[in-house]
Amino acid sequence: MNVPTRHRWPLTFLLIVFFLAIGRNSFADCTNFSLSPQGTFPTFPSNGGSSHFLVNRGTNLPADTGCDWEISSTSFLHPSPLSGGAQVQTDVTFTVDPNPDLAARTGFIMVTETEDHQVLTQTINQSAATGDFSFTITPSQQKVVAGTSATFEVDISRSGQFTGEVSLQVSGVPSNDVVTFSNVTHTHATVTITTRPPAGTFTMTITGANGNTKHSNTATVQVTDFTLTIDPSSVTVQQGASATAQIAINPINGFDGSVNFGPSNVPTGVAFAFSPSSATTKGTITISANGSSPLGTFTSFIAGTSSGQSRSASLDVTVNGFTLTACDHLAVPPGGSGQCTIAINGTSAGPVTFSAPSVPAGVTATFNPNPATAATTLTVTVASTVSPGTYSAVINGTDGNNISKQAATRILVATPPTATRFVALTTPCRLVDTRNPAGQFGGPSLTGGSARVFDVLAGSCGIPSEAVSYAFNATVVPHGTLGFLSVYPTGQSQPVTSNLNSIDGRVKAVAAIVPAGTGGEVSVLPSNDTDFVLDVSGYFVPATNPTGLAFYPLAPCRLVDTRGAAGPLGGPSLVGSTTRTFPLLAGSCQIPSTAQVYSLNITSVPRGALGFLTTWPAGQAQPAVSTLNAPTGAVTANAALVRAGSNGDIAVFASNDSDVVIDINGYFAAPDQGGLSFFALTPCRVLDTRTTPGSSSSLEPDAPADASPFSGTLVVDVTGGGCGTPSTAQGYVFNATVVPQSSLGFLTLWPDGTSQPGVSTLNAGDGAVTSNLAVVPTINGSIDAFASNVTHLILDIFGYFAR
């Protein structure tokens, strides 16, 4: 008989159901456990103890079925391990640690069934420890200076069963003070109070706490301070003498410490002394000034230091003394004498006695009056045997405090200048080139620091013995840096002037008018090794010589600028290796047709490196000379005396592409009404803005230290410069040198009292030290200088034009 499929149960299914039923009953019963006793135990004493409780298995569980539990507790409770298994009950013992604190505490023992995470908890309470604590603060009071620290030691004692920690807190301290704890142990702590101004007294409270038990103790901090008062607050002291002031210590809130004194902002030559050096109430300040101390008023600060804390007061000190001002130059002819005034500036301690300890042999110096209170007249007498040249002399003045001051002057020994007139060579001529083989006018190169003499009259340029001055174009080809080069008459001492500088070692040229020295010779002195090239364009002869030409000044005027529109005196630019002729008489500068030689300033604006540029009279062959060089491509200017060629024209040759700008400041022509003669001077420095501000020049030791460069317009008083130029002069021959602070677009020199012309004297766009000869007319004994950018300016004079 067949049975339907739905009533047939597979054996595997029945077995699964059976085992699931068994497992479900086993785990369910394990969760049914309990603790005996259940809940909170009686409170344990503070010294700890022990007890136990039972963990009961669940009911209706076969004896061979085990359950698993875990046990955990609070840290001061230590229950025995709990293991599972088939036991009906498990006994758990536990111990309770002694309580160290002054507050009761509660802990827990937790039993967890690991399968279903059922948790039962026993609560354990414990009484607070018996006993107490106390602490002391040492010292109970302190006195400190504001800014320093007060330190207290806190010692903690415990009684009974109390062994817990005591936390410390500080109160009652000013808010700007700082509290720190250090050296903290179970029984000790160091408390440091770093005080801050203002002074005052406060009570510091330290509170110790454990649980709900707190105890406090106090200590007093007395914060003191002080100030300084100087009476008088300003003093005056004479150089070589001293002055005193009183310094008082003003206590605040009971300050009674010792204060050490010291000064600051004290200039060299001034000294401070304190008596006593450490005081509790007051002291004396002695201020002394020696002869080198700076004159004027300064503020010093006197610091008083106590416990490492400084307080200060100011003292204004005025140092009185004197300086001397002498004439910068004094021109004296051999066998003659000259005078100038030595001024006493400031306040001297009694009359000043003068002497001149360093005048050269053959020169005497006397003073009247001597001693003097305001000024004295220096008279210099020069023997006829003294060679022409520039000599330095130091003037010494000593006052009643035995303080000595010095002033420097230069004695220019020269015969009175004589009138001369110009003779131009037919074409410029090369006289010297030390790059050539060794010879009188060839190699070797010039040696730095050593003068070489050239006999101009013996050269091949046809200069006659009647020549008393020469018109040169000097070019250097340095072997490296060239600080300066000076060209001067042989037989005279080296002047304090220079003709050119080549700090970067580039090839440079400069025009120069140099008097003939002994035998017609000139000396050339470079600061460093260099080759040297000397071209001659003409010479000056006595005015009685009928071949000489007179000078006629013109207002500085621009003749040629090839950067402008195309035209006879404008564009286009010069093409390298070609010659261009310029008809100068066609310009607007009012040059008469009688002009035979032009006094020009020629500026090249190269398109790149320019080997050389040459100018000469049109209609003649190009001479083997150069007017200027611009190897770096910098805008470069040089003065030139150029003879008029055919139709009054001049020719210009450039070795490379370049623009050219030509300005005129005068011309030479046959003597007539208004014509001027040239008077050569011993080279003399009129202006040096590096040594003194403004338009005067000084080499005095006490020259102002605030010398500064300038930009814009500067007026230079040439007649008052002490170089021997008379008020009748109508033109000057300078060597102008600029020391730019950065790029200098241009410098222009022109007659004071007239409008600035649209011309330039030199350019230093690359910021290099740059020189150029400058012929500058004058109408009032002064000239104006305009610098487009900040620069120093040095003006050396070599002569003047006058009737």
Tab-separated table of N, CA and C in Angstrom, residues 636-726:
chain	number	residue	atom	x	y	z
A	636	THR	N	78.485	108.198	-23.469
A	636	THR	CA	79.786	108.721	-23.050
A	636	THR	C	80.010	110.102	-23.648
A	637	ALA	N	80.509	111.039	-22.816
A	637	ALA	CA	80.758	112.409	-23.264
A	637	ALA	C	82.226	112.762	-23.053
A	638	ASN	N	82.721	113.675	-23.903
A	638	ASN	CA	84.064	114.219	-23.720
A	638	ASN	C	84.124	115.590	-24.378
A	639	ALA	N	84.879	116.474	-23.729
A	639	ALA	CA	85.074	117.811	-24.292
A	639	ALA	C	86.112	117.740	-25.412
A	640	ALA	N	86.021	118.682	-26.329
A	640	ALA	CA	86.980	118.710	-27.445
A	640	ALA	C	87.091	120.127	-27.980
A	641	LEU	N	88.338	120.573	-28.217
A	641	LEU	CA	88.592	121.825	-28.933
A	641	LEU	C	88.873	121.435	-30.379
A	642	VAL	N	87.913	121.725	-31.281
A	642	VAL	CA	87.977	121.229	-32.660
A	642	VAL	C	88.099	122.416	-33.607
A	643	ARG	N	89.095	122.370	-34.417
A	643	ARG	CA	89.313	123.439	-35.384
A	643	ARG	C	88.236	123.374	-36.468
A	644	ALA	N	87.765	124.568	-36.895
A	644	ALA	CA	86.777	124.631	-37.973
A	644	ALA	C	87.442	124.252	-39.287
A	645	GLY	N	86.750	123.430	-40.072
A	645	GLY	CA	87.287	123.002	-41.355
A	645	GLY	C	86.665	123.786	-42.489
A	646	SER	N	86.569	123.152	-43.619
A	646	SER	CA	85.992	123.799	-44.802
A	646	SER	C	84.592	124.288	-44.497
A	647	ASN	N	84.339	125.584	-44.804
A	647	ASN	CA	83.031	126.207	-44.572
A	647	ASN	C	82.631	126.184	-43.088
A	648	GLY	N	83.608	126.033	-42.215
A	648	GLY	CA	83.314	126.003	-40.783
A	648	GLY	C	82.821	124.651	-40.293
A	649	ASP	N	82.892	123.605	-41.160
A	649	ASP	CA	82.355	122.287	-40.809
A	649	ASP	C	83.375	121.485	-40.009
A	650	ILE	N	82.863	120.458	-39.303
A	650	ILE	CA	83.719	119.467	-38.650
A	650	ILE	C	83.309	118.089	-39.149
A	651	ALA	N	84.231	117.131	-39.073
A	651	ALA	CA	83.963	115.757	-39.478
A	651	ALA	C	83.954	114.872	-38.241
A	652	VAL	N	83.090	113.852	-38.270
A	652	VAL	CA	82.975	112.906	-37.160
A	652	VAL	C	83.013	111.494	-37.727
A	653	PHE	N	83.856	110.653	-37.160
A	653	PHE	CA	83.954	109.249	-37.558
A	653	PHE	C	83.671	108.388	-36.341
A	654	ALA	N	82.795	107.376	-36.513
A	654	ALA	CA	82.512	106.422	-35.438
A	654	ALA	C	82.886	105.027	-35.927
A	655	SER	N	83.586	104.273	-35.104
A	655	SER	CA	83.992	102.929	-35.501
A	655	SER	C	82.812	101.970	-35.564
A	656	ASN	N	81.739	102.323	-34.852
A	656	ASN	CA	80.547	101.476	-34.823
A	656	ASN	C	79.319	102.368	-34.860
A	657	ASP	N	78.168	101.782	-35.126
A	657	ASP	CA	76.932	102.559	-35.206
A	657	ASP	C	76.699	103.312	-33.903
A	658	SER	N	76.345	104.584	-34.024
A	658	SER	CA	76.129	105.395	-32.822
A	658	SER	C	75.376	106.660	-33.195
A	659	ASP	N	74.594	107.153	-32.250
A	659	ASP	CA	74.105	108.523	-32.356
A	659	ASP	C	75.144	109.438	-31.731
A	660	VAL	N	75.111	110.717	-32.116
A	660	VAL	CA	76.045	111.682	-31.561
A	660	VAL	C	75.305	112.962	-31.230
A	661	VAL	N	75.680	113.576	-30.105
A	661	VAL	CA	75.104	114.845	-29.649
A	661	VAL	C	76.264	115.811	-29.441
A	662	ILE	N	76.166	117.036	-30.001
A	662	ILE	CA	77.247	118.017	-29.889
A	662	ILE	C	76.673	119.310	-29.312
A	663	ASP	N	77.260	119.737	-28.164
A	663	ASP	CA	76.899	121.003	-27.532
A	663	ASP	C	78.096	121.945	-27.628
A	664	ILE	N	77.849	123.258	-27.645
A	664	ILE	CA	78.915	124.258	-27.722
A	664	ILE	C	78.800	125.212	-26.547
A	665	ASN	N	79.958	125.658	-26.016
A	665	ASN	CA	79.971	126.618	-24.907
A	665	ASN	C	80.831	127.839	-25.220
A	666	GLY	N	81.445	127.879	-26.433
A	666	GLY	CA	82.247	129.029	-26.827
A	666	GLY	C	83.084	128.685	-28.047
A	667	TYR	N	83.886	129.656	-28.478
A	667	TYR	CA	84.745	129.438	-29.651
A	667	TYR	C	85.983	130.318	-29.514
A	668	PHE	N	86.992	130.004	-30.300
A	668	PHE	CA	88.212	130.797	-30.366
A	668	PHE	C	88.275	131.492	-31.740
A	669	ALA	N	88.666	132.762	-31.677
A	669	ALA	CA	88.774	133.544	-32.915
A	669	ALA	C	89.866	134.597	-32.703
A	670	ALA	N	90.130	135.332	-33.754
A	670	ALA	CA	91.148	136.371	-33.663
A	670	ALA	C	90.786	137.364	-32.567
A	671	PRO	N	91.774	137.854	-31.828
A	671	PRO	CA	91.487	138.796	-30.735
A	671	PRO	C	90.717	140.004	-31.251
A	672	ASP	N	89.703	140.344	-30.502
A	672	ASP	CA	88.870	141.479	-30.829
A	672	ASP	C	88.162	141.893	-29.560
A	673	GLN	N	87.302	142.875	-29.672
A	673	GLN	CA	86.572	143.320	-28.495
A	673	GLN	C	85.744	142.170	-27.946
A	674	GLY	N	85.844	141.924	-26.654
A	674	GLY	CA	85.102	140.822	-26.032
A	674	GLY	C	85.892	139.541	-25.965
A	675	GLY	N	87.028	139.457	-26.611
A	675	GLY	CA	87.832	138.248	-26.567
A	675	GLY	C	88.521	138.078	-25.224
A	676	LEU	N	88.623	136.819	-24.759
A	676	LEU	CA	89.180	136.524	-23.448
A	676	LEU	C	90.473	135.734	-23.584
A	677	SER	N	91.329	135.900	-22.596
A	677	SER	CA	92.554	135.120	-22.506
A	677	SER	C	92.379	134.014	-21.469
A	678	PHE	N	93.223	132.992	-21.597
A	678	PHE	CA	93.187	131.880	-20.646
A	678	PHE	C	94.290	132.073	-19.611
A	679	PHE	N	93.942	131.876	-18.333
A	679	PHE	CA	94.886	131.998	-17.228
A	679	PHE	C	94.949	130.632	-16.534
A	680	ALA	N	96.071	129.960	-16.634
A	680	ALA	CA	96.234	128.643	-16.014
A	680	ALA	C	96.462	128.789	-14.509
A	681	LEU	N	95.849	127.918	-13.754
A	681	LEU	CA	95.999	127.904	-12.299
A	681	LEU	C	96.684	126.615	-11.869
A	682	THR	N	97.297	126.656	-10.682
A	682	THR	CA	97.693	125.402	-10.062
A	682	THR	C	96.425	124.602	-9.804
A	683	PRO	N	96.353	123.349	-10.274
A	683	PRO	CA	95.105	122.592	-10.107
A	683	PRO	C	94.609	122.659	-8.669
A	684	CYS	N	93.319	122.873	-8.517
A	684	CYS	CA	92.749	123.155	-7.193
A	684	CYS	C	91.333	122.592	-7.139
A	685	ARG	N	90.967	122.020	-6.004
A	685	ARG	CA	89.627	121.438	-5.833
A	685	ARG	C	88.670	122.508	-5.313
A	686	VAL	N	87.665	122.819	-6.105
A	686	VAL	CA	86.665	123.828	-5.740
A	686	VAL	C	85.552	123.216	-4.908
A	687	LEU	N	85.143	121.982	-5.225
A	687	LEU	CA	83.967	121.380	-4.597
A	687	LEU	C	84.178	119.884	-4.488
A	688	ASP	N	83.772	119.326	-3.350
A	688	ASP	CA	83.716	117.875	-3.172
A	688	ASP	C	82.588	117.588	-2.196
A	689	THR	N	81.439	117.180	-2.720
A	689	THR	CA	80.281	116.958	-1.839
A	689	THR	C	80.453	115.734	-0.961
A	690	ARG	N	81.514	114.965	-1.166
A	690	ARG	CA	81.750	113.827	-0.284
A	690	ARG	C	82.306	114.246	1.069
A	691	THR	N	82.854	115.463	1.150
A	691	THR	CA	83.512	115.878	2.382
A	691	THR	C	82.732	116.913	3.159
A	692	THR	N	81.868	117.632	2.518
A	692	THR	CA	81.102	118.643	3.243
A	692	THR	C	79.868	118.996	2.440
A	693	PRO	N	78.734	119.209	3.105
A	693	PRO	CA	77.521	119.510	2.367
A	693	PRO	C	77.575	120.890	1.731
A	694	GLY	N	76.695	121.077	0.757
A	694	GLY	CA	76.575	122.386	0.121
A	694	GLY	C	77.602	122.593	-0.954
A	695	SER	N	77.944	123.851	-1.204
A	695	SER	CA	78.791	124.178	-2.340
A	695	SER	C	80.226	124.494	-1.963
A	696	SER	N	80.601	124.329	-0.691
A	696	SER	CA	81.976	124.585	-0.295
A	696	SER	C	82.722	123.272	-0.171
A	697	SER	N	84.051	123.373	-0.143
A	697	SER	CA	84.875	122.179	-0.040
A	697	SER	C	85.813	122.342	1.124
A	698	SER	N	86.087	121.263	1.835
A	698	SER	CA	86.962	121.350	2.997
A	698	SER	C	87.688	120.049	3.208
A	699	LEU	N	88.979	120.170	3.592
A	699	LEU	CA	89.744	118.995	3.990
A	699	LEU	C	90.078	119.067	5.465
A	700	GLU	N	89.367	119.873	6.224
A	700	GLU	CA	89.641	120.020	7.643
A	700	GLU	C	89.293	118.735	8.379
A	701	PRO	N	90.074	118.392	9.467
A	701	PRO	CA	89.716	117.212	10.261
A	701	PRO	C	88.321	117.291	10.835
A	702	ASP	N	87.852	118.519	11.136
A	702	ASP	CA	86.532	118.675	11.733
A	702	ASP	C	85.467	118.993	10.702
A	703	ALA	N	85.700	118.633	9.446
A	703	ALA	CA	84.668	118.852	8.430
A	703	ALA	C	83.412	118.117	8.831
A	704	PRO	N	82.225	118.675	8.538
A	704	PRO	CA	80.978	118.031	8.955
A	704	PRO	C	80.893	116.601	8.456
A	705	ALA	N	80.335	115.739	9.335
A	705	ALA	CA	80.237	114.319	8.986
A	705	ALA	C	78.961	114.012	8.213
A	706	ASP	N	78.087	115.014	8.028
A	706	ASP	CA	76.804	114.745	7.377
A	706	ASP	C	76.831	115.131	5.909
A	707	ALA	N	78.038	115.124	5.276
A	707	ALA	CA	78.128	115.408	3.846
A	707	ALA	C	77.208	114.458	3.101
A	708	SER	N	76.552	114.979	2.079
A	708	SER	CA	75.570	114.153	1.388
A	708	SER	C	75.584	114.471	-0.090
A	709	PRO	N	75.201	113.493	-0.905
A	709	PRO	CA	75.077	113.746	-2.339
A	709	PRO	C	73.867	114.638	-2.607
A	710	PHE	N	73.654	114.979	-3.870
A	710	PHE	CA	72.542	115.868	-4.196
A	710	PHE	C	71.913	115.404	-5.500
A	711	SER	N	70.749	115.908	-5.747
A	711	SER	CA	70.107	115.833	-7.049
A	711	SER	C	69.388	117.156	-7.247
A	712	GLY	N	69.041	117.461	-8.493
A	712	GLY	CA	68.479	118.774	-8.760
A	712	GLY	C	69.590	119.785	-8.955
A	713	THR	N	69.339	121.025	-8.540
A	713	THR	CA	70.270	122.125	-8.815
A	713	THR	C	71.100	122.474	-7.595
A	714	LEU	N	72.396	122.691	-7.819
A	714	LEU	CA	73.336	123.097	-6.779
A	714	LEU	C	74.112	124.302	-7.295
A	715	VAL	N	74.183	125.373	-6.485
A	715	VAL	CA	74.946	126.569	-6.850
A	715	VAL	C	76.351	126.457	-6.271
A	716	VAL	N	77.351	126.685	-7.095
A	716	VAL	CA	78.752	126.571	-6.671
A	716	VAL	C	79.419	127.943	-6.795
A	717	ASP	N	79.872	128.483	-5.664
A	717	ASP	CA	80.576	129.775	-5.635
A	717	ASP	C	82.041	129.506	-5.961
A	718	VAL	N	82.441	129.768	-7.200
A	718	VAL	CA	83.809	129.469	-7.627
A	718	VAL	C	84.771	130.541	-7.139
A	719	THR	N	84.377	131.784	-7.253
A	719	THR	CA	85.261	132.873	-6.827
A	719	THR	C	85.573	132.784	-5.343
A	720	GLY	N	84.588	132.379	-4.552
A	720	GLY	CA	84.799	132.258	-3.108
A	720	GLY	C	85.404	130.935	-2.704
A	721	GLY	N	85.791	130.083	-3.670
A	721	GLY	CA	86.318	128.771	-3.352
A	721	GLY	C	87.766	128.755	-2.954
A	722	GLY	N	88.459	129.899	-3.018
A	722	GLY	CA	89.833	129.970	-2.557
A	722	GLY	C	90.864	129.436	-3.513
A	723	CYS	N	90.519	129.270	-4.778
A	723	CYS	CA	91.479	128.705	-5.737
A	723	CYS	C	92.150	129.780	-6.584
A	724	GLY	N	91.913	131.040	-6.264
A	724	GLY	CA	92.610	132.113	-6.962
A	724	GLY	C	91.907	132.637	-8.190
A	725	THR	N	90.613	132.363	-8.359
A	725	THR	CA	89.880	132.900	-9.510
A	725	THR	C	89.369	134.294	-9.173
A	726	PRO	N	89.632	135.270	-10.017
A	726	PRO	CA	89.196	136.643	-9.718
A	726	PRO	C	87.724	136.834	-10.083
